[in-house]
Coordinates of C-alpha atoms and ligand atoms in Angstrom, one line a residue:
M1 CA 13.8 0.4 15.7
S2 CA 14.0 3.5 17.8
F3 CA 15.5 6.9 17.4
T4 CA 15.6 9.3 20.2
P5 CA 13.0 11.6 20.8
S6 CA 15.5 14.8 19.9
F7 CA 16.5 12.8 17.1
L8 CA 12.9 13.2 15.7
D9 CA 12.4 16.2 16.6
E10 CA 15.1 17.5 15.0
I11 CA 13.9 15.5 11.4
K12 CA 10.3 17.7 11.8
F13 CA 11.9 21.2 12.8
R14 CA 13.9 21.0 9.5
N15 CA 11.2 19.5 7.0
E16 CA 8.7 21.7 7.7
L17 CA 5.4 20.2 6.3
S18 CA 4.2 22.4 3.5
D19 CA 7.9 23.0 2.1
V20 CA 7.5 18.5 2.0
I21 CA 4.2 18.5 0.7
G22 CA 4.2 21.2 -1.8
Q23 CA 7.5 19.2 -3.6
Y24 CA 4.5 16.4 -4.5
V25 CA 1.4 18.7 -4.8
Q26 CA 0.7 21.6 -6.0
L27 CA -0.3 23.6 -2.5
H28 CA -3.0 26.9 -2.6
R29 CA -3.3 29.1 0.8
A30 CA -6.7 28.5 2.5
G31 CA -7.1 30.4 5.4
S32 CA -4.3 29.5 7.5
N33 CA -4.1 26.0 6.0
M34 CA -3.1 24.8 2.5
V35 CA -5.1 22.8 0.5
G36 CA -4.7 21.0 -2.5
L37 CA -5.7 17.5 -4.8
C38 CA -4.9 14.4 -2.6
P39 CA -1.5 12.4 -4.6
F40 CA -2.8 9.6 -2.9
H41 CA -6.4 9.5 -4.8
S42 CA -7.9 10.4 -7.9
E43 CA -10.0 13.7 -7.6
K44 CA -10.9 16.9 -9.7
T45 CA -11.9 19.2 -6.6
P46 CA -9.2 19.6 -3.5
S47 CA -10.2 17.6 -0.1
F48 CA -6.5 17.6 1.0
V49 CA -6.0 19.7 3.5
V50 CA -2.4 20.7 4.9
F51 CA -2.0 22.1 8.8
P52 CA 0.6 23.8 9.2
T53 CA 0.6 24.6 12.6
N54 CA 0.0 21.4 14.1
G55 CA 2.7 19.5 11.1
S56 CA -0.5 17.3 10.6
F57 CA -2.3 16.7 6.6
Y58 CA -5.7 14.7 6.0
C59 CA -7.4 13.9 3.1
F60 CA -11.0 14.1 3.7
G61 CA -11.8 12.2 0.6
C62 CA -10.0 8.9 1.2
G63 CA -8.8 9.5 5.0
V64 CA -5.3 9.0 4.7
G65 CA -3.3 11.3 7.4
G66 CA -0.3 12.3 9.6
D67 CA 2.6 14.0 9.7
V68 CA 5.3 14.8 7.5
V69 CA 7.5 10.9 8.0
S70 CA 3.8 9.2 7.3
F71 CA 3.4 11.2 4.3
I72 CA 6.7 10.6 2.9
M73 CA 6.1 7.1 4.1
N74 CA 3.0 7.2 1.7
I75 CA 4.5 8.8 -1.2
E76 CA 7.8 7.4 -1.4
N77 CA 6.2 4.1 -0.3
L78 CA 9.1 3.5 2.5
D79 CA 8.9 1.8 5.6
Y80 CA 9.2 4.2 9.4
P81 CA 13.1 4.0 9.1
G82 CA 13.4 4.1 5.9
A83 CA 11.5 7.5 5.8
I84 CA 13.2 8.7 8.6
E85 CA 16.7 8.0 6.6
F86 CA 15.4 10.0 3.3
L87 CA 14.2 13.0 5.4
A88 CA 17.3 12.8 6.8
R89 CA 18.5 12.9 3.8
R90 CA 16.8 15.6 2.5
C91 CA 17.8 18.2 5.2
G92 CA 21.6 17.2 5.3
I93 CA 21.3 15.8 8.7
P94 CA 23.8 12.3 9.8
M95 CA 21.4 9.5 10.9
E96 CA 21.7 8.9 14.8
Q97 CA 25.0 5.8 15.8
D98 CA 23.2 2.6 15.2
E99 CA 24.2 1.7 18.6
K100 CA 21.7 4.4 20.0
R101 CA 19.0 3.2 18.7
Q102 CA 19.6 -0.3 18.0
D103 CA 16.8 -2.2 20.1
K104 CA 18.4 -5.7 20.8
F105 CA 15.4 -7.6 20.6
Q106 CA 14.7 -6.3 16.8
V107 CA 17.0 -7.1 13.3
N108 CA 18.2 -3.7 12.7
R109 CA 17.1 -3.1 8.8
Q110 CA 20.8 -1.4 8.3
R111 CA 22.3 -4.8 9.1
I112 CA 20.1 -7.0 6.5
L113 CA 21.0 -4.1 3.8
E114 CA 24.3 -4.5 4.7
M115 CA 23.9 -8.4 4.0
N116 CA 22.5 -8.0 1.1
K117 CA 24.8 -5.4 -0.4
E118 CA 27.5 -8.3 0.3
A119 CA 25.1 -11.2 -0.2
A120 CA 25.1 -9.1 -4.0
K121 CA 28.2 -9.5 -4.5
F122 CA 28.9 -13.0 -3.3
F123 CA 26.3 -14.0 -5.9
H124 CA 28.1 -12.2 -8.2
S125 CA 31.5 -13.3 -8.2
F126 CA 30.2 -16.6 -8.0
L127 CA 28.7 -16.5 -11.3
Y128 CA 32.6 -15.8 -12.8
S129 CA 33.8 -18.3 -11.4
D130 CA 34.2 -22.0 -12.2
E131 CA 31.8 -23.2 -11.0
G132 CA 29.6 -20.5 -12.2
K133 CA 30.0 -21.3 -15.8
P134 CA 26.9 -23.5 -15.9
A135 CA 24.6 -20.6 -14.5
L136 CA 26.4 -17.6 -16.6
D137 CA 26.0 -20.7 -20.2
Y138 CA 22.0 -20.3 -18.7
L139 CA 22.2 -16.3 -19.2
R140 CA 23.7 -16.2 -22.6
N141 CA 21.9 -18.8 -23.8
R142 CA 19.2 -16.2 -22.8
E143 CA 21.0 -14.3 -25.5
M144 CA 22.1 -11.2 -22.2
K145 CA 24.6 -9.4 -23.2
E146 CA 27.5 -8.4 -20.9
T147 CA 26.5 -5.4 -20.5
T148 CA 23.1 -5.9 -18.8
I149 CA 24.3 -9.1 -16.5
K150 CA 26.9 -6.5 -14.7
H151 CA 23.6 -3.6 -15.3
F152 CA 21.4 -5.3 -13.2
G153 CA 24.3 -7.1 -11.3
L154 CA 22.7 -10.6 -12.2
G155 CA 24.6 -13.7 -9.6
A156 CA 23.9 -17.2 -9.3
S157 CA 23.8 -18.8 -5.7
P158 CA 26.6 -22.6 -5.7
N159 CA 24.6 -26.1 -5.6
S160 CA 25.2 -26.1 -2.0
W161 CA 23.2 -26.1 1.7
T162 CA 25.5 -23.6 2.9
A163 CA 27.8 -21.9 1.2
L164 CA 26.1 -18.4 1.5
S165 CA 25.0 -18.5 5.7
D166 CA 29.0 -20.1 5.6
Y167 CA 30.1 -16.7 4.0
L168 CA 28.1 -14.6 5.8
T169 CA 28.6 -15.9 9.4
K170 CA 33.1 -15.4 8.1
S171 CA 31.9 -11.5 7.0
G172 CA 30.2 -11.5 10.8
F173 CA 26.6 -11.4 10.4
K174 CA 24.5 -13.2 13.2
P175 CA 22.3 -16.5 12.5
Y176 CA 19.3 -14.6 13.3
E177 CA 20.0 -11.7 10.6
L178 CA 20.4 -14.2 8.1
T179 CA 17.1 -15.4 9.1
A180 CA 15.8 -12.5 9.5
G181 CA 16.8 -11.5 6.3
F182 CA 15.2 -14.7 4.5
L183 CA 18.9 -15.3 3.0
A184 CA 19.2 -18.5 5.3
G185 CA 16.5 -20.5 7.3
A186 CA 16.9 -22.7 10.7
K187 CA 16.6 -26.6 11.4
N188 CA 18.3 -27.8 14.4
D189 CA 20.3 -24.9 15.1
R190 CA 21.4 -24.8 12.1
L191 CA 21.6 -22.6 9.1
F192 CA 20.8 -23.2 5.5
D193 CA 20.5 -21.2 2.1
Y194 CA 17.2 -20.4 0.5
Y195 CA 19.3 -20.0 -2.7
R196 CA 20.8 -23.0 -4.1
N197 CA 21.5 -23.8 -7.8
R198 CA 19.5 -20.8 -8.9
V199 CA 20.2 -17.2 -11.3
I200 CA 19.7 -14.8 -8.7
F201 CA 18.4 -10.9 -9.8
P202 CA 18.9 -8.6 -6.6
I203 CA 16.2 -5.9 -5.9
I204 CA 16.8 -1.9 -5.9
D205 CA 15.7 0.0 -3.8
L206 CA 14.8 3.7 -5.1
L207 CA 17.3 5.3 -3.0
G208 CA 19.9 2.5 -4.8
N209 CA 19.9 -0.5 -1.2
V210 CA 19.9 -4.2 -2.0
V211 CA 16.7 -5.3 -0.2
A212 CA 15.7 -8.4 -1.3
F213 CA 16.2 -11.2 -4.3
G214 CA 14.9 -13.1 -6.8
G215 CA 16.0 -16.8 -7.7
R216 CA 15.1 -18.6 -11.0
T217 CA 16.3 -22.2 -11.5
M218 CA 17.7 -23.3 -14.6
G219 CA 15.7 -26.5 -14.8
D220 CA 12.6 -27.9 -13.9
D221 CA 12.9 -27.8 -10.0
K222 CA 9.8 -26.6 -7.9
P223 CA 9.7 -23.7 -7.0
K224 CA 10.8 -22.1 -10.3
Y225 CA 10.9 -18.9 -8.2
I226 CA 11.8 -18.1 -5.0
N227 CA 11.8 -14.3 -3.7
T228 CA 12.2 -13.0 -0.2
S229 CA 9.2 -12.6 1.7
D230 CA 8.8 -9.4 4.0
T231 CA 11.7 -9.3 5.3
P232 CA 12.6 -5.7 8.0
A233 CA 14.5 -3.9 4.9
F234 CA 11.5 -5.3 2.2
K235 CA 8.1 -5.4 1.6
K236 CA 6.6 -7.6 -1.6
N237 CA 4.1 -5.0 -1.9
R238 CA 5.8 -2.1 -1.8
N239 CA 8.9 -3.2 -4.5
L240 CA 8.7 -2.9 -8.5
F241 CA 11.7 -5.1 -10.1
A242 CA 14.1 -2.1 -12.1
L243 CA 11.7 0.7 -10.8
N244 CA 15.0 2.3 -9.7
F245 CA 16.5 1.6 -13.6
A246 CA 12.6 3.3 -14.9
K247 CA 12.1 5.8 -13.1
V248 CA 14.0 8.2 -15.5
Y249 CA 12.2 6.8 -18.3
A250 CA 9.0 7.0 -17.0
T251 CA 7.3 10.2 -17.5
D252 CA 5.6 8.8 -20.9
S253 CA 4.5 5.6 -19.3
L254 CA 5.5 2.4 -17.5
I255 CA 5.9 -1.1 -18.9
L256 CA 4.3 -3.5 -16.7
C257 CA 5.2 -7.4 -17.1
E258 CA 5.3 -10.5 -15.5
G259 CA 8.5 -11.6 -14.5
Y260 CA 12.5 -10.2 -13.9
M261 CA 13.5 -11.9 -17.0
D262 CA 10.6 -9.9 -19.0
V263 CA 12.1 -6.9 -17.9
I264 CA 15.2 -6.7 -18.5
S265 CA 15.2 -8.1 -21.8
L266 CA 12.9 -5.7 -22.8
H267 CA 15.9 -3.0 -20.9
Q268 CA 17.8 -5.3 -23.3
A269 CA 16.0 -4.1 -26.2
G270 CA 15.9 -0.4 -24.9
F271 CA 12.9 0.2 -23.6
C272 CA 14.0 1.4 -19.9
N273 CA 10.4 1.8 -18.4
A274 CA 9.7 -1.8 -17.9
V275 CA 9.2 -2.8 -14.8
A276 CA 7.3 -6.3 -12.8
T277 CA 5.6 -6.8 -9.6
L278 CA 7.7 -9.2 -7.3
G279 CA 5.8 -12.9 -7.8
T280 CA 2.3 -10.7 -7.1
A281 CA -0.8 -9.2 -8.5
V282 CA -0.2 -5.4 -9.0
N283 CA -2.7 -4.1 -5.5
A284 CA -3.1 -0.8 -4.4
E285 CA 0.3 -0.1 -3.3
H286 CA 2.1 -0.8 -6.1
A287 CA -0.5 1.6 -7.8
R288 CA -0.3 4.6 -6.1
I289 CA 4.1 3.7 -6.4
I290 CA 3.3 4.0 -10.1
A291 CA 0.9 6.5 -10.1
R292 CA 3.9 9.0 -8.7
F293 CA 5.8 7.9 -12.3
T294 CA 3.3 8.0 -14.4
K295 CA -0.1 8.6 -15.5
N296 CA 0.1 6.0 -18.8
V297 CA 0.9 1.8 -17.9
L298 CA 1.0 0.2 -21.1
L299 CA 0.7 -4.2 -20.2
A300 CA 2.3 -6.6 -21.3
Y301 CA 0.9 -9.7 -19.5
D302 CA 1.9 -13.0 -20.7
S303 CA -0.9 -14.8 -23.2
D304 CA -1.8 -17.1 -20.6
N305 CA -5.1 -17.7 -18.1
A306 CA -3.1 -16.9 -15.7
G307 CA -1.7 -13.6 -17.7
R308 CA -5.5 -12.5 -18.1
N309 CA -6.4 -12.7 -14.5
A310 CA -3.3 -10.1 -13.8
T311 CA -4.1 -8.0 -16.6
D312 CA -7.9 -7.7 -14.7
K313 CA -6.6 -6.9 -11.6
A314 CA -4.2 -4.7 -12.5
I315 CA -6.5 -3.0 -14.9
A316 CA -8.8 -2.5 -12.2
A317 CA -6.4 -1.3 -9.3
M318 CA -4.8 1.3 -11.5
T319 CA -7.5 2.6 -12.9
E320 CA -8.8 3.6 -10.0
L321 CA -5.8 6.1 -9.0
G322 CA -7.0 7.7 -12.5
I323 CA -3.9 5.5 -14.3
N324 CA -4.5 5.1 -18.5
V325 CA -4.2 1.5 -18.5
R326 CA -3.4 0.2 -22.6
V327 CA -3.1 -3.9 -23.1
I328 CA 0.0 -4.7 -25.4
E329 CA -1.8 -8.3 -26.8
L330 CA 1.4 -11.1 -28.1
G331 CA -1.0 -12.6 -30.4
D332 CA 0.7 -16.6 -29.7
V333 CA 3.7 -15.8 -28.3
K334 CA 4.1 -16.7 -24.3
D335 CA 5.5 -13.2 -23.1
P336 CA 7.5 -10.1 -23.2
D337 CA 11.0 -12.0 -23.6
D338 CA 9.8 -14.6 -26.1
Y339 CA 8.2 -11.5 -28.6
I340 CA 11.3 -9.6 -28.4
K341 CA 13.6 -12.7 -29.3
K342 CA 11.1 -13.9 -32.4
Y343 CA 10.1 -10.6 -33.5
G344 CA 13.1 -8.3 -32.9
A345 CA 12.5 -4.6 -30.7
A346 CA 10.7 -3.1 -33.6
A347 CA 8.1 -5.1 -33.8
F348 CA 8.1 -4.7 -29.9
K349 CA 7.6 -0.8 -30.6
K350 CA 5.0 -1.7 -33.2
K351 CA 3.0 -3.4 -30.5
L352 CA 3.0 -0.6 -28.4
D353 CA 2.6 1.7 -30.3
G354 CA -1.1 -0.2 -31.0
S355 CA -1.7 -1.3 -28.1
S356 CA -5.4 -1.3 -26.9
G357 CA -6.9 1.0 -24.7
R358 CA -8.8 -0.6 -21.5
I359 CA -12.1 -0.5 -23.2
D360 CA -11.1 -2.3 -26.3
Y361 CA -9.3 -4.5 -24.4
S362 CA -12.5 -5.1 -22.4
I363 CA -14.7 -5.2 -25.2
N364 CA -12.4 -7.9 -27.0
E365 CA -12.4 -10.3 -23.9
I366 CA -16.6 -10.3 -24.4
L367 CA -16.0 -11.1 -28.1
K368 CA -14.1 -13.7 -27.6
K369 CA -16.2 -16.2 -25.6
Y370 CA -18.6 -16.1 -28.1
D371 CA -19.2 -17.4 -31.6
L372 CA -21.6 -14.4 -33.6
T373 CA -22.8 -17.0 -36.2
L374 CA -24.8 -18.5 -33.3
A375 CA -28.2 -16.5 -32.6
D376 CA -28.2 -17.7 -28.7
D377 CA -24.4 -16.8 -28.4
K378 CA -25.3 -13.5 -30.6
Q379 CA -28.0 -12.5 -28.2
N380 CA -25.6 -12.7 -24.7
A381 CA -22.7 -11.1 -26.8
M382 CA -25.4 -8.3 -26.8
N383 CA -26.4 -8.0 -23.4
E384 CA -22.4 -8.3 -22.0
L385 CA -21.7 -5.8 -24.1
T386 CA -24.4 -3.1 -23.5
D387 CA -24.1 -4.4 -20.1
Y388 CA -20.0 -3.4 -20.2
I389 CA -20.9 0.1 -22.1
S390 CA -23.7 1.0 -20.2
T391 CA -20.7 1.6 -17.0
I392 CA -18.5 4.3 -18.7
G393 CA -19.2 7.6 -17.4
D394 CA -18.1 9.5 -19.9
K395 CA -21.1 9.9 -22.6
P396 CA -19.3 10.9 -25.9
T397 CA -17.2 7.9 -25.4
R398 CA -20.3 5.5 -24.3
E399 CA -21.6 6.7 -27.7
I400 CA -18.7 5.6 -29.6
Y401 CA -19.1 2.2 -28.4
S402 CA -22.3 2.3 -28.9
H403 CA -21.6 1.9 -32.5
R404 CA -18.7 -0.4 -32.8
A405 CA -20.6 -2.7 -30.8
A406 CA -24.0 -2.5 -33.7
E407 CA -21.4 -2.7 -36.1
I408 CA -19.8 -5.9 -34.7
L409 CA -23.1 -7.4 -33.9
G410 CA -25.5 -6.1 -37.0
L411 CA -28.0 -4.4 -35.5
S412 CA -28.8 -1.1 -35.7
T413 CA -27.1 1.3 -34.1
D414 CA -30.5 3.0 -32.5
G415 CA -31.5 -0.3 -30.6
I416 CA -27.9 -0.5 -29.3
A417 CA -27.9 2.8 -28.6
K418 CA -31.2 2.6 -26.6
A419 CA -30.7 -0.1 -24.4
I420 CA -27.8 1.2 -23.4
E421 CA -28.6 4.6 -22.3
I422 CA -31.6 2.7 -20.0
K423 CA -29.1 0.1 -18.3
T424 CA -26.6 3.1 -18.4
K425 CA -29.9 5.1 -16.4
R426 CA -29.5 1.8 -14.1
H427 CA -26.6 1.6 -12.6
F428 CA -25.6 4.7 -11.9
K429 CA -28.5 5.5 -10.1
K430 CA -27.0 2.4 -8.3
V431 CA -24.2 3.8 -8.5
K432 CA -25.4 7.1 -6.6
S433 CA -27.8 5.5 -3.8
D434 CA -24.4 2.9 -3.0
F435 CA -22.3 5.9 -2.6
F436 CA -25.1 7.7 -0.5
D437 CA -25.6 4.4 1.9
S438 CA -21.4 4.0 2.2
E439 CA -21.4 8.2 2.7
I440 CA -24.2 8.0 5.7
R441 CA -22.7 4.5 6.7
K442 CA -19.0 6.2 6.9
K443 CA -20.9 9.3 9.1
L444 CA -21.9 6.7 11.5
G445 CA -19.0 5.3 12.0
Y446 CA -19.0 1.8 10.6
G447 CA -16.5 0.6 8.6
D448 CA -15.0 2.2 10.7
N449 CA -12.1 -0.4 11.0
T450 CA -9.8 1.3 14.0
N451 CA -12.5 2.5 15.8
P452 CA -14.8 0.1 15.6
E453 CA -17.1 0.7 18.5
R454 CA -18.0 4.2 17.2
V455 CA -21.4 2.6 16.0
K456 CA -22.1 1.1 19.2
F457 CA -21.5 4.1 21.5
S458 CA -21.3 6.9 19.0
D459 CA -22.7 10.0 21.7
V460 CA -19.8 8.6 24.0
S461 CA -17.2 8.3 21.2
T462 CA -18.3 11.9 19.7
I463 CA -17.1 13.3 22.9
E464 CA -13.9 11.4 22.9
E465 CA -12.6 12.9 20.2
R466 CA -13.6 16.2 20.7
I467 CA -11.4 16.5 24.0
L468 CA -8.7 14.4 22.1
G469 CA -8.8 17.2 19.3
I470 CA -8.3 19.7 21.8
L471 CA -5.6 17.7 23.4
L472 CA -3.3 16.7 20.3
I473 CA -3.8 20.4 18.8
R474 CA -3.6 22.1 22.4
P475 CA -1.0 20.1 24.3
D476 CA -0.5 22.5 26.6
L477 CA -3.3 22.1 28.4
G478 CA -2.3 18.9 28.6
K479 CA -0.6 18.8 32.3
K480 CA -3.6 19.3 34.2
V481 CA -6.0 18.0 32.1
L482 CA -3.8 14.3 33.3
T483 CA -4.9 14.8 37.0
V484 CA -8.9 14.7 35.8
L485 CA -8.9 12.1 32.9
Q486 CA -7.8 8.3 32.9
D487 CA -7.8 6.0 30.5
E488 CA -10.3 4.5 32.0
D489 CA -12.6 7.2 31.7
F490 CA -12.4 6.6 27.9
V491 CA -15.0 3.9 26.4
T492 CA -14.0 2.8 22.9
A493 CA -10.7 0.8 22.4
F494 CA -8.7 2.9 19.9
S495 CA -9.3 6.3 22.4
K496 CA -8.3 4.8 25.4
K497 CA -5.3 3.2 23.2
L498 CA -4.5 7.3 22.0
F499 CA -5.4 8.9 24.8
S500 CA -2.5 6.2 26.7
A501 CA -0.4 7.2 23.9
M502 CA -0.4 11.6 24.4
K503 CA 0.1 11.1 28.1
P504 CA 3.8 11.0 28.4
Y505 CA 3.9 14.0 25.6
L506 CA 0.9 15.9 27.5
E507 CA 3.5 15.5 30.6
E508 CA 5.8 18.2 29.0
G509 CA 3.1 19.8 26.8
R510 CA 4.2 18.7 23.2
E511 CA 2.4 17.5 20.0
L512 CA 1.9 13.9 20.3
N513 CA 4.0 12.4 17.3
I514 CA 2.4 10.7 14.9
S515 CA 4.5 8.6 13.4
A516 CA 6.9 7.7 16.2
D517 CA 8.4 4.1 15.9
S518 CA 5.1 3.0 14.0
L519 CA 3.1 2.7 17.4
F520 CA 0.3 3.7 15.1
N521 CA -0.9 2.2 11.8
A522 CA -1.4 4.4 8.2
K523 CA -5.3 3.2 9.1
E524 CA -5.1 5.3 13.2
Q525 CA -3.1 7.9 11.4
G526 CA -5.6 8.7 9.2
S527 CA -7.8 8.7 11.9
I528 CA -5.8 10.4 14.5
S529 CA -5.7 13.3 12.0
R530 CA -9.6 13.6 11.0
I531 CA -10.0 13.8 15.3
M532 CA -7.4 16.4 15.2
A533 CA -8.7 18.0 11.7
S534 CA -12.6 18.2 12.3
R535 CA -11.6 20.1 16.0
L536 CA -10.4 22.8 13.7
K537 CA -12.5 23.7 12.3
L538 CA -14.2 24.7 15.3
I539 CA -13.6 28.7 16.8
K540 CA -13.2 28.1 20.7
N541 CA -10.7 25.3 21.0
D542 CA -9.4 26.5 24.8
S543 CA -10.1 24.9 28.3
E544 CA -13.6 26.3 29.1
V545 CA -14.5 23.7 26.9
L546 CA -12.4 21.0 27.2
E547 CA -13.2 21.0 31.1
A548 CA -17.2 21.0 30.0
D549 CA -16.3 18.2 27.4
I550 CA -14.7 16.1 29.9
K551 CA -17.5 16.7 33.0
L552 CA -19.7 15.4 29.6
L553 CA -18.3 12.5 29.5
K554 CA -17.5 11.4 32.7
E555 CA -21.2 11.8 33.4
K556 CA -22.2 10.2 31.0
R557 CA -19.4 6.8 31.3
K558 CA -21.8 7.4 34.9
E559 CA -25.0 6.6 33.3
K560 CA -23.3 3.6 30.8
E561 CA -22.3 1.7 34.0
L562 CA -25.1 2.5 36.0
N563 CA -26.9 1.2 32.6
K564 CA -25.0 -1.9 33.3
A565 CA -25.3 -2.5 36.6
A566 CA -28.9 -2.2 36.4
E567 CA -29.4 -4.5 32.9
D568 CA -27.3 -6.8 35.0
D569 CA -29.6 -6.5 38.5
Y570 CA -31.8 -7.5 36.0
E571 CA -30.4 -10.5 34.6
K572 CA -29.7 -11.3 38.1
L573 CA -33.2 -11.2 39.0
G574 CA -34.1 -13.3 36.1
D575 CA -31.5 -16.0 37.6
Y576 CA -33.5 -15.6 40.8
F577 CA -37.0 -15.9 39.0
E578 CA -35.4 -19.2 37.2
M579 CA -34.6 -20.2 40.2
L580 CA -37.9 -20.6 42.1
K581 CA -39.2 -21.7 39.6
K582 CA -37.2 -24.6 38.9
K583 CA -37.6 -25.7 43.0
K584 CA -41.2 -25.0 42.3
S585 CA -41.0 -27.7 40.2
K586 CA -39.0 -30.1 42.1
Ligands
ZN1 ZN1 -7.4 11.5 -1.1

């Protein structure tokens, strides 16, 4: 989907970057720039810089960067059109008419949202029809109240292959829209409904749109759940079920569960801060959304093995972003839904208050594996516990747990504490050297996914970035440059791609629209901001510097070509001698 350039300019003009970012991050002036603590990674000293002069931002800590649209995409977890819509609403300009920006080869996100809304109505009214009675009974048997069913807009799908498809096509939606929106599949040009004979949970985003559906069987059919795949209107990794309701209750904490039923049951019992991921483990993107709303998460996953694995993953992803995680242990009960049914809301509240922090949780998990009355087990438990405790960064906390471990194992505190301190030294020495290694590798350009050739052509890529950097911040110099600089002058693929994208802008002396039409992915946008940021640090950014760099690039490029030609000649010479040898031996 594309928007007209004038519309995008208007959006950017009316949403001043430092104003927009200032609503999320406390910014301080530093010369002509603004700095603050990065909202995308956990840090104590600011490495997040906003450059108001050219409307870009860059984090020197985690490499995230881009313009105002990229920022909103990242922080509000919206896709490109979603971010544009968000910014349009923010400054009160109406969205462009659909026809203007509709690409006939692409399915329109707005259409899918309209279709989803229609489908949600269809499912909801089916639930209250005669045929929907079994589904309604099913929900009532699971102790769901009428108000809860309405609040979540629950529904049911008929036991039919075409009921929804027929309804939607009659309402004017095209078959390709149904398949793109994951409501139906197509076989031999005929549509078939994905959601058949299921209870339906609509998934609503933070702007109130129905973006997807979850469908649960009422019996034992497989799969138990069907979830919408990624569509133009929905990214599974960027959405949490019920966050649209939970966000206003999230200041203290969010409760994270595994399933729709758990969340609904918790909301009904008064825990309106419960959310769930949609059939996937918690990943970095989920953690980033969560971090926007709260610093405290209570994990209430199922008490089986899969639940424990998911708990470990969630702890890792969220601790990384500085979120405090506590784990609710449900004992012999399977999940929060069952727990509330069995023991009631008051008992669950007690569980929340008594939930253990992530360190206690990990220690308990280690102890569960061993029988401490056996000497071997005790030895192994001691090793594993001291290994684990030695990785805790904070010394007083380490001491508390050293004591705790000694108590549990029935050993002397001194001995355990000594063992832990030795391991701690070793551990952090390794962490430090790993960090330096990775920093050096980063400096050399290793691990640069957007431009892997930076390592191989480090000298050339540096010059390329200097040129691109100037052109990014001084597009007024561009028009003249276009007569002497071509795509072919660039050696590395990413520089070539960037230059090629900049050309139409340079032609008009305009700044590159970094986020436009998702031409560059998030990592690439970060790289572009890095290139711009390193250029902005320099004092002189004029045509003199630019011309010198272009000359240098061309020389280097020629040198490379000559070397290449020489290498080729040499190879040919080799081939020639090989041939002679063969002739002789004949
Ligand atoms: Zn950062």
